[in-house]
């Protein structure tokens, strides 16, 4: 199945030298949250090798956007051919509950009950919902836009890379 990942040029050059692409703990913005995801990958992906995750997308990222890398940075968008059982899918928006260390509620009522101490579910238990891609949510609470899916996988060998596209990240507009 096709997936895409976007990487700094330096990461791609390291992969070309080593023969594989993998996440690098030295560049993690959220080390504890990555450890949480790695633990889930270990439980849910039968072939996972324990390496730091490579983040992938099911939809080809539009590189005309300005939020992927610092402006002027040299980058690559890689098209990958991976087995679905080697990719752990999750909801991109729900992942931010983990990054922000907050409860992942399906409705405003559930949010209020959690913070009032009226639920048996822990914050960490609510985080597991990021993997339930069929979970029904209150559209008033979370909107009705389609889910944006992301994935993580372990080490990616170069034979899985089907296309390499070089680009330079756009500068943020001055008004932002």
CSV table of C-alpha atoms in Angstrom, one decimal, residues 8-163:
chain,number,residue,atom,x,y,z
A,8,UNK,CA,14.7,16.7,6.2
A,9,UNK,CA,17.3,16.2,3.4
A,10,UNK,CA,19.9,15.2,6.0
A,11,UNK,CA,17.6,12.3,7.2
A,12,UNK,CA,17.3,11.1,3.7
A,13,UNK,CA,21.0,11.3,3.1
A,14,UNK,CA,21.6,9.3,6.3
A,15,UNK,CA,19.1,6.7,5.1
A,16,UNK,CA,20.9,6.4,1.7
A,17,UNK,CA,24.2,5.7,3.6
A,18,UNK,CA,22.8,3.3,6.1
A,19,UNK,CA,20.3,1.5,3.8
A,20,UNK,CA,17.2,2.4,5.9
A,21,UNK,CA,15.2,5.3,7.3
A,22,UNK,CA,14.2,5.4,10.9
A,23,UNK,CA,13.2,8.0,13.5
A,24,UNK,CA,16.0,9.7,15.4
A,25,UNK,CA,15.6,10.2,19.2
A,26,UNK,CA,18.0,13.2,19.0
A,27,UNK,CA,15.4,15.2,17.1
A,28,UNK,CA,12.2,14.4,19.1
A,29,UNK,CA,10.1,17.3,20.2
A,30,UNK,CA,8.0,15.1,22.4
A,31,UNK,CA,10.2,12.2,23.8
A,32,UNK,CA,7.7,10.9,26.3
A,33,UNK,CA,4.8,10.9,23.8
A,34,UNK,CA,7.0,9.1,21.3
A,35,UNK,CA,7.8,6.4,24.0
A,36,UNK,CA,4.1,6.0,24.5
A,37,UNK,CA,3.6,5.5,20.8
A,38,UNK,CA,6.5,3.1,20.6
A,39,UNK,CA,4.9,1.0,23.3
A,40,UNK,CA,1.7,0.8,21.3
A,41,UNK,CA,3.6,-0.1,18.2
A,42,UNK,CA,5.2,-3.0,20.1
A,43,UNK,CA,1.8,-4.3,21.1
A,44,UNK,CA,0.0,-3.8,17.8
A,45,UNK,CA,2.5,-4.3,15.0
A,46,UNK,CA,3.6,-7.9,14.6
A,47,UNK,CA,6.8,-7.1,12.7
A,48,UNK,CA,7.8,-4.0,14.6
A,49,UNK,CA,11.6,-3.9,15.4
A,50,UNK,CA,11.5,-1.4,18.3
A,51,UNK,CA,13.1,1.4,16.3
A,52,UNK,CA,12.0,5.0,16.6
A,53,UNK,CA,8.9,5.7,14.5
A,54,UNK,CA,8.8,7.0,11.0
A,55,UNK,CA,5.6,9.1,10.6
A,56,UNK,CA,3.7,8.4,7.4
A,57,UNK,CA,0.5,9.7,5.7
A,58,UNK,CA,-2.2,7.9,3.8
A,59,UNK,CA,-2.8,11.0,1.7
A,60,UNK,CA,0.1,12.6,-0.2
A,61,UNK,CA,1.2,15.7,1.7
A,62,UNK,CA,0.8,19.0,-0.3
A,63,UNK,CA,4.2,20.6,0.0
A,64,UNK,CA,2.9,24.0,-1.0
A,65,UNK,CA,1.9,24.4,2.7
A,66,UNK,CA,4.2,26.1,5.1
A,67,UNK,CA,3.8,24.0,8.3
A,68,UNK,CA,6.0,21.0,7.5
A,69,UNK,CA,9.5,22.4,8.0
A,70,UNK,CA,11.2,25.7,8.8
A,71,UNK,CA,11.2,28.0,5.7
A,72,UNK,CA,14.1,27.5,3.4
A,73,UNK,CA,14.9,24.0,4.7
A,74,UNK,CA,15.8,21.3,2.2
A,75,UNK,CA,13.5,18.4,2.4
A,76,UNK,CA,12.2,15.3,0.6
A,77,UNK,CA,8.8,13.7,0.2
A,78,UNK,CA,9.2,9.9,-0.1
A,79,UNK,CA,6.6,7.6,-1.6
A,80,UNK,CA,6.7,4.3,0.3
A,81,UNK,CA,5.3,0.9,-0.4
A,82,UNK,CA,4.6,-0.7,2.9
A,83,UNK,CA,2.5,-3.6,4.1
A,84,UNK,CA,-0.6,-2.4,6.0
A,85,UNK,CA,0.2,-4.7,9.0
A,86,UNK,CA,3.5,-2.7,9.4
A,87,UNK,CA,1.8,0.6,9.9
A,88,UNK,CA,-0.1,1.7,13.0
A,89,UNK,CA,-2.8,4.2,11.9
A,90,UNK,CA,-4.2,6.9,14.2
A,91,UNK,CA,-6.3,10.0,14.1
A,92,UNK,CA,-4.0,13.0,13.6
A,93,UNK,CA,-6.3,15.4,15.6
A,94,UNK,CA,-6.7,13.0,18.5
A,95,UNK,CA,-2.9,12.5,18.7
A,96,UNK,CA,-2.8,16.1,19.9
A,97,UNK,CA,-4.6,15.1,23.1
A,98,UNK,CA,-1.5,13.0,23.9
A,99,UNK,CA,0.8,15.8,22.9
A,100,UNK,CA,-1.1,18.2,25.1
A,101,UNK,CA,-1.5,15.7,27.9
A,102,UNK,CA,-5.3,16.1,28.0
A,103,UNK,CA,-8.3,13.8,28.0
A,104,UNK,CA,-9.5,12.6,24.6
A,105,UNK,CA,-13.3,13.2,24.9
A,106,UNK,CA,-15.9,12.3,22.3
A,107,UNK,CA,-18.3,15.0,23.5
A,108,UNK,CA,-18.4,18.1,25.6
A,109,UNK,CA,-20.5,16.3,28.1
A,110,UNK,CA,-17.9,13.6,28.5
A,111,UNK,CA,-15.2,16.2,28.8
A,112,UNK,CA,-17.1,18.0,31.6
A,113,UNK,CA,-17.7,14.7,33.4
A,114,UNK,CA,-14.0,13.7,33.2
A,115,UNK,CA,-12.8,16.9,34.6
A,116,UNK,CA,-15.5,16.8,37.3
A,117,UNK,CA,-14.2,13.4,38.4
A,118,UNK,CA,-17.3,11.6,37.3
A,119,UNK,CA,-15.8,9.1,34.8
A,120,UNK,CA,-14.0,5.8,35.5
A,121,UNK,CA,-11.9,6.2,32.4
A,122,UNK,CA,-8.4,7.6,32.9
A,123,UNK,CA,-6.8,10.2,30.6
A,124,UNK,CA,-4.3,7.6,29.4
A,125,UNK,CA,-7.2,5.1,28.7
A,126,UNK,CA,-8.9,7.8,26.6
A,127,UNK,CA,-5.7,8.1,24.5
A,128,UNK,CA,-6.2,4.6,23.1
A,129,UNK,CA,-9.1,6.0,21.2
A,130,UNK,CA,-6.7,7.5,18.6
A,131,UNK,CA,-6.6,4.0,17.1
A,132,UNK,CA,-10.3,3.6,16.9
A,133,UNK,CA,-10.9,5.0,13.5
A,134,UNK,CA,-14.7,4.2,13.6
A,135,UNK,CA,-15.3,5.8,17.0
A,136,UNK,CA,-18.4,8.0,16.8
A,137,UNK,CA,-18.0,11.5,18.1
A,138,UNK,CA,-20.5,14.3,18.7
A,139,UNK,CA,-20.1,16.5,15.6
A,140,UNK,CA,-21.0,19.6,17.6
A,141,UNK,CA,-17.9,18.8,19.8
A,142,UNK,CA,-15.4,17.7,17.1
A,143,UNK,CA,-16.9,18.9,13.8
A,144,UNK,CA,-17.9,16.9,10.9
A,145,UNK,CA,-14.8,17.1,8.7
A,146,UNK,CA,-13.4,13.7,7.6
A,147,UNK,CA,-10.7,12.3,9.9
A,148,UNK,CA,-7.1,13.0,9.0
A,149,UNK,CA,-5.1,9.8,9.4
A,150,UNK,CA,-1.5,9.4,10.1
A,151,UNK,CA,0.6,6.3,10.7
A,152,UNK,CA,3.8,5.2,12.3
A,153,UNK,CA,6.1,2.4,11.2
A,154,UNK,CA,9.5,1.1,12.2
A,155,UNK,CA,12.6,1.1,10.2
A,156,UNK,CA,12.0,1.5,6.4
A,157,UNK,CA,14.5,-0.2,4.1
A,158,UNK,CA,15.3,1.6,0.9
A,159,UNK,CA,13.7,-1.0,-1.3
A,160,UNK,CA,10.3,0.3,0.1
A,161,UNK,CA,11.1,3.8,-1.2
A,162,UNK,CA,9.4,4.2,-4.6
A,163,UNK,CA,9.9,7.9,-5.3
